[in-house]
Short mmCIF file of C-alpha atoms and ligand atoms in Angstrom, two decimals:
data_model
loop_
_atom_site.label_atom_id
_atom_site.label_comp_id
_atom_site.label_asym_id
_atom_site.label_seq_id
_atom_site.Cartn_x
_atom_site.Cartn_y
_atom_site.Cartn_z
CA PHE A 1 201.94 -8.55 137.88
CA ALA A 2 199.27 -10.52 139.60
CA PRO A 3 199.05 -9.21 143.35
CA GLU A 4 199.73 -12.74 144.15
CA PHE A 5 202.64 -12.57 142.63
CA GLU A 6 203.46 -9.04 143.65
CA MET A 7 203.48 -10.29 147.32
CA ALA A 8 205.82 -12.97 146.44
CA LEU A 9 208.36 -11.51 144.78
CA PRO A 10 210.49 -10.20 147.92
CA ILE A 11 211.15 -14.10 148.49
CA LEU A 12 212.49 -14.37 144.62
CA HIS A 13 214.60 -11.36 145.36
CA GLN A 14 216.27 -12.84 148.53
CA ILE A 15 216.89 -15.77 146.99
CA GLU A 16 218.46 -14.33 143.85
CA ALA A 17 220.55 -12.30 146.32
CA ALA A 18 221.88 -15.31 148.10
CA GLY A 19 223.40 -16.01 144.93
CA PHE A 20 220.65 -18.73 143.44
CA GLU A 21 218.07 -18.58 140.84
CA ALA A 22 214.44 -18.60 141.76
CA TYR A 23 211.23 -18.70 139.52
CA PHE A 24 207.44 -18.83 139.55
CA VAL A 25 206.63 -22.19 138.00
CA GLY A 26 203.55 -24.34 137.44
CA GLY A 27 199.87 -23.79 137.66
CA SER A 28 200.06 -20.25 138.81
CA VAL A 29 202.18 -18.77 135.74
CA ARG A 30 199.87 -21.00 133.64
CA ASP A 31 196.49 -19.61 135.23
CA TYR A 32 197.94 -16.27 135.57
CA LEU A 33 198.77 -15.96 131.65
CA LEU A 34 195.12 -17.23 130.67
CA GLY A 35 193.97 -14.23 133.31
CA LEU A 36 192.57 -17.19 135.38
CA PRO A 37 192.31 -16.77 139.20
CA ILE A 38 195.81 -17.93 140.88
CA HIS A 39 195.61 -20.44 144.01
CA ASP A 40 198.61 -21.13 145.05
CA VAL A 41 202.34 -19.36 144.01
CA ASP A 42 205.14 -22.06 143.69
CA ILE A 43 208.64 -21.33 143.50
CA ALA A 44 211.23 -23.29 141.98
CA THR A 45 214.92 -22.64 142.89
CA SER A 46 218.41 -23.83 141.95
CA ALA A 47 218.84 -23.62 146.17
CA TYR A 48 219.33 -26.67 147.97
CA PRO A 49 216.66 -27.12 150.62
CA ALA A 50 219.41 -26.68 153.34
CA GLU A 51 220.52 -23.40 151.42
CA VAL A 52 216.88 -21.96 151.09
CA LYS A 53 216.73 -22.91 155.00
CA ALA A 54 219.62 -20.46 155.44
CA ILE A 55 218.34 -17.47 153.51
CA PHE A 56 214.48 -17.12 155.42
CA ASP A 57 214.29 -16.84 159.39
CA ARG A 58 210.78 -18.74 159.37
CA THR A 59 210.38 -21.93 157.52
CA VAL A 60 208.58 -25.27 157.63
CA ASP A 61 210.02 -28.61 156.05
CA THR A 62 206.65 -29.61 154.31
CA GLY A 63 208.01 -31.96 151.61
CA ILE A 64 211.83 -31.65 152.46
CA GLN A 65 212.35 -35.20 151.09
CA HIS A 66 211.22 -33.67 147.65
CA GLY A 67 212.70 -30.92 148.17
CA THR A 68 210.37 -28.45 149.24
CA VAL A 69 210.56 -25.92 151.78
CA MET A 70 207.57 -23.91 152.98
CA ILE A 71 208.48 -20.16 153.62
CA LEU A 72 206.26 -18.19 155.83
CA ASP A 73 206.05 -14.51 155.12
CA HIS A 74 203.43 -12.36 156.64
CA GLY A 75 200.79 -14.96 157.22
CA THR A 76 201.35 -16.70 154.07
CA GLY A 77 203.16 -20.14 152.93
CA TYR A 78 205.06 -20.15 149.92
CA GLU A 79 206.40 -23.65 148.55
CA VAL A 80 209.82 -23.32 147.63
CA THR A 81 211.20 -26.54 145.90
CA THR A 82 214.54 -27.16 144.65
CA PHE A 83 215.16 -27.91 140.75
CA ARG A 84 214.65 -31.48 140.74
CA THR A 85 215.08 -34.56 138.17
CA GLU A 86 213.09 -37.91 138.68
CA THR A 87 214.37 -41.05 137.86
CA GLY A 88 213.13 -45.06 138.20
CA TYR A 89 209.04 -44.96 138.01
CA GLN A 90 209.14 -48.80 138.32
CA ASP A 91 205.54 -48.76 139.90
CA PHE A 92 204.27 -46.27 137.20
CA ARG A 93 203.83 -43.52 139.73
CA ARG A 94 206.08 -42.43 142.11
CA PRO A 95 209.55 -41.94 141.04
CA ASP A 96 212.31 -44.41 142.70
CA SER A 97 214.45 -41.23 143.71
CA VAL A 98 214.44 -37.32 143.20
CA THR A 99 217.47 -35.65 142.65
CA PHE A 100 218.32 -32.39 143.00
CA VAL A 101 219.83 -29.95 140.23
CA ARG A 102 220.87 -26.70 139.45
CA SER A 103 219.16 -26.41 136.22
CA LEU A 104 215.91 -24.77 135.47
CA ALA A 105 215.82 -27.08 132.20
CA GLU A 106 216.06 -30.41 133.96
CA ASP A 107 213.51 -29.35 136.31
CA LEU A 108 211.07 -28.44 133.50
CA LYS A 109 211.63 -31.44 131.82
CA ARG A 110 210.08 -33.59 134.31
CA ARG A 111 206.47 -31.43 134.23
CA ASP A 112 203.56 -33.16 132.75
CA PHE A 113 201.97 -30.48 129.68
CA THR A 114 204.18 -27.93 127.86
CA ILE A 115 201.50 -25.42 129.56
CA ASN A 116 202.47 -26.40 133.03
CA ALA A 117 206.07 -26.35 132.14
CA LEU A 118 206.41 -22.85 132.22
CA ALA A 119 208.51 -20.36 134.47
CA MET A 120 208.56 -16.61 135.28
CA ARG A 121 211.71 -14.46 136.56
CA ALA A 122 211.18 -11.78 139.15
CA ASP A 123 211.50 -9.38 136.21
CA GLY A 124 208.62 -11.24 134.79
CA GLU A 125 210.38 -12.74 131.93
CA ILE A 126 208.69 -16.18 130.58
CA ILE A 127 211.01 -19.20 130.27
CA ASP A 128 209.26 -21.19 127.74
CA LEU A 129 211.42 -24.17 126.79
CA PHE A 130 208.59 -26.44 125.27
CA ASP A 131 206.79 -24.13 123.49
CA GLY A 132 204.12 -23.75 125.92
CA LEU A 133 203.04 -20.39 125.14
CA ALA A 134 201.88 -21.48 121.93
CA ASP A 135 199.83 -24.36 123.41
CA LEU A 136 198.28 -21.93 125.48
CA LYS A 137 197.08 -19.56 122.80
CA ALA A 138 196.03 -22.91 120.68
CA GLN A 139 194.63 -24.34 123.82
CA LYS A 140 196.30 -27.37 123.52
CA ILE A 141 197.47 -29.97 126.23
CA ARG A 142 200.52 -31.56 124.96
CA ALA A 143 202.94 -33.88 126.91
CA VAL A 144 206.21 -32.34 127.42
CA GLY A 145 208.90 -34.91 125.54
CA VAL A 146 207.79 -38.15 124.27
CA ALA A 147 204.09 -38.54 125.43
CA ASP A 148 204.47 -42.24 125.32
CA GLU A 149 207.15 -42.17 127.91
CA ARG A 150 205.91 -39.54 130.23
CA PHE A 151 202.75 -41.43 130.84
CA HIS A 152 204.28 -44.70 131.53
CA GLU A 153 206.35 -42.90 134.07
CA ASP A 154 203.50 -42.00 135.72
CA ALA A 155 199.76 -43.36 134.75
CA LEU A 156 198.13 -40.20 137.08
CA ARG A 157 199.31 -37.72 134.16
CA MET A 158 196.68 -39.47 132.17
CA MET A 159 194.16 -38.10 134.35
CA ARG A 160 195.29 -35.01 134.76
CA ALA A 161 195.29 -34.41 131.11
CA VAL A 162 191.29 -34.93 130.97
CA ARG A 163 191.00 -32.93 134.24
CA PHE A 164 192.85 -29.88 132.41
CA GLU A 165 190.72 -30.50 129.20
CA SER A 166 187.70 -30.09 131.54
CA GLN A 167 188.92 -26.91 133.80
CA LEU A 168 190.30 -25.11 130.88
CA GLY A 169 188.44 -26.01 127.80
CA PHE A 170 191.90 -27.10 126.17
CA ASP A 171 191.93 -30.20 123.70
CA VAL A 172 194.67 -32.81 124.18
CA THR A 173 196.35 -33.00 121.12
CA PRO A 174 196.40 -36.23 118.58
CA THR A 175 199.75 -37.54 119.68
CA THR A 176 199.19 -36.79 123.83
CA GLN A 177 195.47 -38.86 123.00
CA ALA A 178 196.89 -41.60 121.34
CA ALA A 179 199.60 -42.25 124.38
CA ILE A 180 196.96 -41.87 127.07
CA GLN A 181 194.56 -44.56 124.85
CA LYS A 182 198.05 -46.77 124.75
CA HIS A 183 198.61 -46.40 128.16
CA ALA A 184 195.32 -46.48 129.95
CA ALA A 185 195.61 -49.66 131.76
CA LEU A 186 198.44 -48.27 133.82
CA LEU A 187 195.60 -45.78 135.67
CA ALA A 188 195.35 -49.59 137.47
CA LYS A 189 198.47 -48.75 139.17
CA ILE A 190 197.07 -45.46 140.71
CA ALA A 191 195.30 -45.26 144.10
CA VAL A 192 191.84 -44.42 143.81
CA GLU A 193 192.19 -41.38 146.06
CA ARG A 194 194.21 -39.51 143.43
CA ILE A 195 192.33 -40.24 140.73
CA HIS A 196 189.00 -39.27 142.48
CA VAL A 197 190.49 -35.87 142.96
CA GLU A 198 191.37 -35.58 139.06
CA LEU A 199 188.13 -36.99 138.44
CA ILE A 200 186.13 -34.57 140.63
CA LYS A 201 187.81 -31.66 138.79
CA LEU A 202 186.89 -32.68 135.86
CA MET A 203 183.42 -33.03 136.53
CA GLN A 204 183.28 -29.56 137.96
CA GLY A 205 185.05 -27.86 135.13
CA GLN A 206 183.64 -25.32 132.76
CA ARG A 207 184.06 -27.95 129.68
CA ARG A 208 183.20 -31.06 131.48
CA HIS A 209 182.18 -32.69 128.09
CA ASN A 210 185.76 -31.85 126.64
CA GLY A 211 187.63 -33.92 129.29
CA LEU A 212 184.70 -36.66 129.45
CA LYS A 213 184.97 -37.06 125.61
CA THR A 214 188.60 -37.87 125.94
CA LEU A 215 187.92 -39.99 129.06
CA LEU A 216 185.60 -42.15 126.91
CA ALA A 217 187.42 -42.04 123.75
CA THR A 218 190.97 -43.26 125.15
CA GLY A 219 189.35 -45.88 127.51
CA LEU A 220 190.43 -44.64 130.64
CA ASN A 221 186.97 -45.39 132.10
CA GLN A 222 187.86 -48.59 131.93
CA TYR A 223 190.20 -48.20 134.71
CA CYS A 224 187.57 -46.16 136.82
CA PRO A 225 185.49 -47.65 139.46
CA GLY A 226 181.93 -48.03 138.14
CA LEU A 227 182.45 -46.78 134.92
CA VAL A 228 183.56 -49.80 132.98
CA ASP A 229 181.56 -50.48 130.23
CA GLN A 230 179.22 -47.68 130.82
CA THR A 231 179.60 -46.17 127.34
CA ALA A 232 175.94 -45.01 126.99
CA ALA A 233 175.81 -43.33 130.45
CA LEU A 234 178.97 -41.45 129.63
CA GLN A 235 177.68 -40.31 126.31
CA ARG A 236 174.74 -39.12 127.79
CA LEU A 237 176.59 -37.02 130.37
CA ILE A 238 178.54 -35.84 127.39
CA ASP A 239 175.52 -34.65 125.94
CA LEU A 240 174.04 -32.57 128.37
CA PRO A 241 173.77 -28.73 128.61
CA THR A 242 177.15 -27.31 129.60
CA GLN A 243 176.07 -25.22 133.08
CA ARG A 244 178.68 -26.03 135.30
CA VAL A 245 177.93 -28.25 138.92
CA THR A 246 179.93 -26.37 141.47
CA SER A 247 180.60 -29.07 144.69
CA GLU A 248 181.71 -32.14 144.98
CA SER A 249 178.61 -33.58 146.09
CA ALA A 250 176.78 -32.09 142.85
CA ALA A 251 179.48 -33.64 140.65
CA TRP A 252 178.92 -37.16 142.61
CA LEU A 253 175.05 -36.65 142.40
CA LEU A 254 175.35 -35.88 138.59
CA LEU A 255 177.54 -38.77 137.84
CA THR A 256 175.41 -41.50 139.88
CA ALA A 257 171.89 -39.90 138.10
CA THR A 258 173.42 -40.27 134.69
CA LEU A 259 174.57 -43.79 135.81
CA GLN A 260 171.17 -44.39 137.01
CA LEU A 261 172.19 -45.78 140.30
CA THR A 262 169.54 -46.31 143.45
CA PRO A 263 170.62 -44.92 146.45
CA ALA A 264 172.04 -48.31 147.75
CA THR A 265 173.80 -49.02 144.50
CA ALA A 266 175.44 -45.26 144.65
CA ASN A 267 176.68 -46.27 148.26
CA GLN A 268 178.80 -48.83 147.02
CA PHE A 269 180.21 -46.89 144.32
CA LEU A 270 180.65 -43.99 146.23
CA LYS A 271 182.59 -46.36 149.10
CA GLN A 272 184.67 -47.63 145.97
CA TRP A 273 185.70 -44.02 145.09
CA LYS A 274 186.72 -43.66 148.52
CA CYS A 275 184.06 -40.50 149.14
CA ALA A 276 184.05 -38.97 152.73
CA ASN A 277 180.51 -39.94 154.48
CA ASP A 278 179.02 -36.61 153.99
CA VAL A 279 179.34 -36.91 150.69
CA ILE A 280 178.02 -39.97 150.60
CA ALA A 281 175.01 -39.00 152.65
CA ASP A 282 174.29 -36.10 150.58
CA VAL A 283 174.57 -37.91 147.38
CA THR A 284 172.18 -40.92 148.57
CA ALA A 285 169.58 -38.50 149.64
CA GLY A 286 169.94 -36.27 146.81
CA LEU A 287 169.31 -40.03 144.46
CA VAL A 288 166.05 -39.74 146.81
CA LEU A 289 164.79 -36.37 146.03
CA LEU A 290 165.96 -35.90 142.80
CA PRO A 291 163.34 -37.98 141.16
CA GLN A 292 160.48 -36.47 143.30
CA LEU A 293 161.49 -33.21 142.28
CA ILE A 294 161.56 -34.13 138.30
CA GLU A 295 158.44 -35.79 138.77
CA GLN A 296 157.14 -32.73 140.59
CA ARG A 297 155.77 -35.18 143.42
CA ALA A 298 158.43 -33.84 146.38
CA GLN A 299 156.20 -33.17 149.33
CA ALA A 300 156.89 -31.01 152.04
CA TRP A 301 158.09 -33.54 154.17
CA ASN A 302 160.43 -34.84 151.43
CA LEU A 303 162.19 -31.33 151.30
CA TYR A 304 162.50 -31.10 154.99
CA GLU A 305 164.02 -34.42 155.30
CA ALA A 306 166.59 -33.73 152.42
CA GLY A 307 167.42 -30.27 153.91
CA GLU A 308 168.62 -27.27 152.35
CA ALA A 309 172.20 -28.54 150.90
CA VAL A 310 170.69 -31.61 149.44
CA LEU A 311 168.21 -30.14 147.61
CA THR A 312 170.81 -27.10 146.17
CA ILE A 313 172.86 -30.30 144.76
CA CYS A 314 169.43 -31.45 143.44
CA LEU A 315 168.35 -28.42 141.64
CA GLN A 316 171.66 -27.81 140.23
CA VAL A 317 171.86 -31.43 138.51
CA GLY A 318 168.04 -31.43 137.77
CA GLN A 319 168.52 -28.31 135.84
CA LEU A 320 170.99 -30.35 133.67
CA LEU A 321 168.83 -33.58 133.62
CA ALA A 322 165.67 -32.17 133.14
CA PRO A 323 165.62 -28.58 133.40
CA SER A 324 161.79 -27.77 132.13
CA ALA A 325 160.39 -30.29 134.62
CA ILE A 326 162.98 -28.94 137.72
CA MET A 327 161.96 -25.05 136.78
CA ASP A 328 158.07 -25.59 136.30
CA GLN A 329 158.29 -24.83 140.63
CA ASP A 330 160.35 -22.89 142.68
CA TRP A 331 161.34 -25.61 145.34
CA LEU A 332 163.49 -23.10 147.19
CA ALA A 333 160.57 -21.20 147.78
CA HIS A 334 158.60 -24.07 148.91
CA TYR A 335 161.67 -25.18 151.29
CA ALA A 336 161.44 -21.68 152.66
CA ALA A 337 157.99 -21.82 153.48
CA LEU A 338 158.30 -25.11 155.54
CA PRO A 339 157.22 -24.06 158.95
CA ILE A 340 160.44 -25.70 160.78
CA LYS A 341 163.52 -26.88 159.16
CA THR A 342 164.78 -28.94 161.82
CA LYS A 343 163.27 -31.19 164.69
CA ARG A 344 165.27 -28.75 167.08
CA GLU A 345 162.91 -25.97 166.19
CA LEU A 346 159.87 -28.42 167.14
CA GLN A 347 158.20 -26.84 170.25
CA ILE A 348 157.99 -29.85 172.11
CA ASN A 349 160.09 -32.89 173.02
CA GLY A 350 160.16 -35.96 174.79
CA GLN A 351 160.82 -34.28 178.40
CA ILE A 352 157.67 -31.86 177.52
CA LEU A 353 155.85 -35.03 176.91
CA ILE A 354 157.00 -36.78 179.82
CA GLN A 355 156.09 -33.77 182.27
CA SER A 356 153.06 -32.49 180.99
CA LEU A 357 151.13 -36.09 180.36
CA GLY A 358 153.00 -37.91 183.04
CA ILE A 359 153.92 -40.53 180.37
CA GLN A 360 156.84 -43.06 180.42
CA PRO A 361 159.85 -42.66 178.18
CA GLY A 362 159.93 -45.62 175.41
CA PRO A 363 159.53 -46.21 171.57
CA LYS A 364 155.67 -44.78 171.62
CA LEU A 365 156.86 -41.30 172.68
CA GLY A 366 159.63 -41.48 169.74
CA GLN A 367 157.01 -42.55 167.53
CA THR A 368 154.62 -39.47 168.98
CA LEU A 369 157.08 -37.07 168.37
CA THR A 370 157.79 -38.18 164.88
CA GLN A 371 154.40 -37.82 163.97
CA LEU A 372 154.04 -34.35 165.45
CA GLU A 373 157.23 -33.39 163.49
CA LYS A 374 155.28 -34.74 160.50
CA LEU A 375 151.94 -32.63 161.07
CA VAL A 376 154.00 -29.50 161.52
CA VAL A 377 155.88 -29.86 158.82
CA ASN A 378 152.90 -30.43 156.65
CA GLY A 379 151.36 -27.38 157.97
CA GLN A 380 148.29 -29.81 159.76
CA LEU A 381 149.00 -28.46 163.09
CA PRO A 382 150.64 -24.92 164.06
CA ASN A 383 153.98 -25.35 165.73
CA GLU A 384 153.02 -24.33 169.31
CA GLN A 385 153.58 -25.94 172.51
CA ASP A 386 149.94 -26.14 173.93
CA ARG A 387 148.50 -27.27 170.51
CA LEU A 388 150.88 -30.04 170.57
CA VAL A 389 150.46 -31.21 174.06
CA GLN A 390 146.46 -30.87 173.31
CA TRP A 391 147.07 -33.07 170.22
CA VAL A 392 148.56 -35.67 172.02
CA LYS A 393 145.85 -35.62 174.81
CA GLN A 394 143.13 -36.05 172.18
CA ASN A 395 144.94 -38.48 170.23
CA SER A 396 145.98 -40.57 173.51
CA ALA A 397 148.53 -42.13 171.14
CA LEU A 398 150.77 -42.84 174.34
CA SER A 399 148.14 -43.85 176.67
CA ASP A 400 147.97 -47.89 175.64
P1 ATP B 1 196.06 -26.77 140.08
O1 ATP B 1 195.50 -25.53 139.63
O2 ATP B 1 195.15 -27.84 140.16
O3 ATP B 1 196.82 -26.36 141.20
P2 ATP B 1 198.75 -27.40 138.94
O4 ATP B 1 199.20 -27.27 137.42
O5 ATP B 1 199.17 -26.37 139.68
O6 ATP B 1 197.13 -27.30 138.79
P3 ATP B 1 199.76 -29.17 140.73
O7 ATP B 1 199.42 -30.54 140.97
O8 ATP B 1 199.30 -28.05 142.05
O9 ATP B 1 199.03 -28.58 139.72
O10 ATP B 1 201.21 -29.27 140.45
C1 ATP B 1 201.76 -27.92 139.96
C2 ATP B 1 203.05 -28.39 138.98
O11 ATP B 1 203.90 -29.39 139.35
C3 ATP B 1 202.26 -28.61 138.10
O12 ATP B 1 201.59 -27.33 137.17
C4 ATP B 1 203.33 -29.47 137.04
O13 ATP B 1 204.23 -28.81 136.15
C5 ATP B 1 203.86 -30.29 137.97
N1 ATP B 1 203.46 -31.50 138.25
C6 ATP B 1 202.35 -31.76 138.95
N2 ATP B 1 201.71 -32.82 139.14
C7 ATP B 1 202.76 -33.73 138.19
C8 ATP B 1 202.88 -34.78 137.50
N3 ATP B 1 202.07 -35.90 138.32
N4 ATP B 1 203.68 -35.32 136.70
C9 ATP B 1 204.56 -34.01 136.09
N5 ATP B 1 204.51 -33.01 136.42
C10 ATP B 1 203.57 -32.50 137.89
MG1 MG B 2 198.85 -26.25 141.88
#
């Protein structure tokens, strides 16, 4: 057992002692069998939510209408979900109703892919009703049941398929791929925020090209904002070296740079994808700095304005887009050598200038401070208060 399961075993035992079934299910079982790190341990049970709550002292109703109760155990929360079936799916995304059931088989049947439909009992036995173990071994993403129906029920599963291809380095089976191709247009029914989550996991996966190839081959990209008819750009992305990008901002920078967006058009693009403002700020700043780095014309001021976080994502993306150009200079060393990293480190401010020179606040003052900031960043003036005040006196920039 992995330590994550070991810690959660008492919960399975307690549910079993109360006369119900309980299993580890979903991504944790899959990742454990693959030897990958386990994120969250999900537990499925035949006990109904009220029955689960009666067994444990400390529970939280995190998703009670879907049958999920969180059990608090020594500072960790475990989601325990009642076996359920889903019916309806009139809108191609959410089931019209969920029904709690007592049968594990019914619960596993509603899951998306065979590798995600494995369950593990407290004694370690794996319940594998859909040949998920064989697919794990063969590295296949295969829909549970009739692929055609499963994507029709819930179109997000198509994006999950390509995301898992990238994260795990697996391939979708031909039947599953054909079903995605057939139903790609249903992705239009899914909220962009949910597609965003899957696309960004795909972009950060270890086999990005795997997922991207299927995204393009099935035409899923035609239902993604800003990726419509971007075959050439997506193909360039597929053909890049395989190193990973390791943050959401780096992933968006890689995508927008490959699409050859400007900071302004990228801003639009990222807004359509409902990206967070800090991500948009980093990516648009990255699109300014990245060409400067690749063309080896970035100056101290450019590095300073971008800041370390933006420089870091640019270096990661630059290593993919133009490895030799980007590695020609030690940009992190250039950055580290900057005399100051932020305005706050400047040994002067408006207050000091007003006091020592008796000048008035106003736009001129701000301009002078920016001038001083540039001179210090460029190493043309030492970051010493006396010298900075003296420079202002001599250049009398404020006297008119
Ligand atoms: P991750 O490592 O990203 O958490 P995961 O497989 O655990 O991967 P979750 O979104 O946490 O994904 O879902 C947990 C489980 O619930 C899945 O393994 C799968 O069995 C089931 N599941 C999740 N989303 C769907 C869906 N859209 N359709 C069917 N089953 C789903
Ligand atoms: Mg999960």
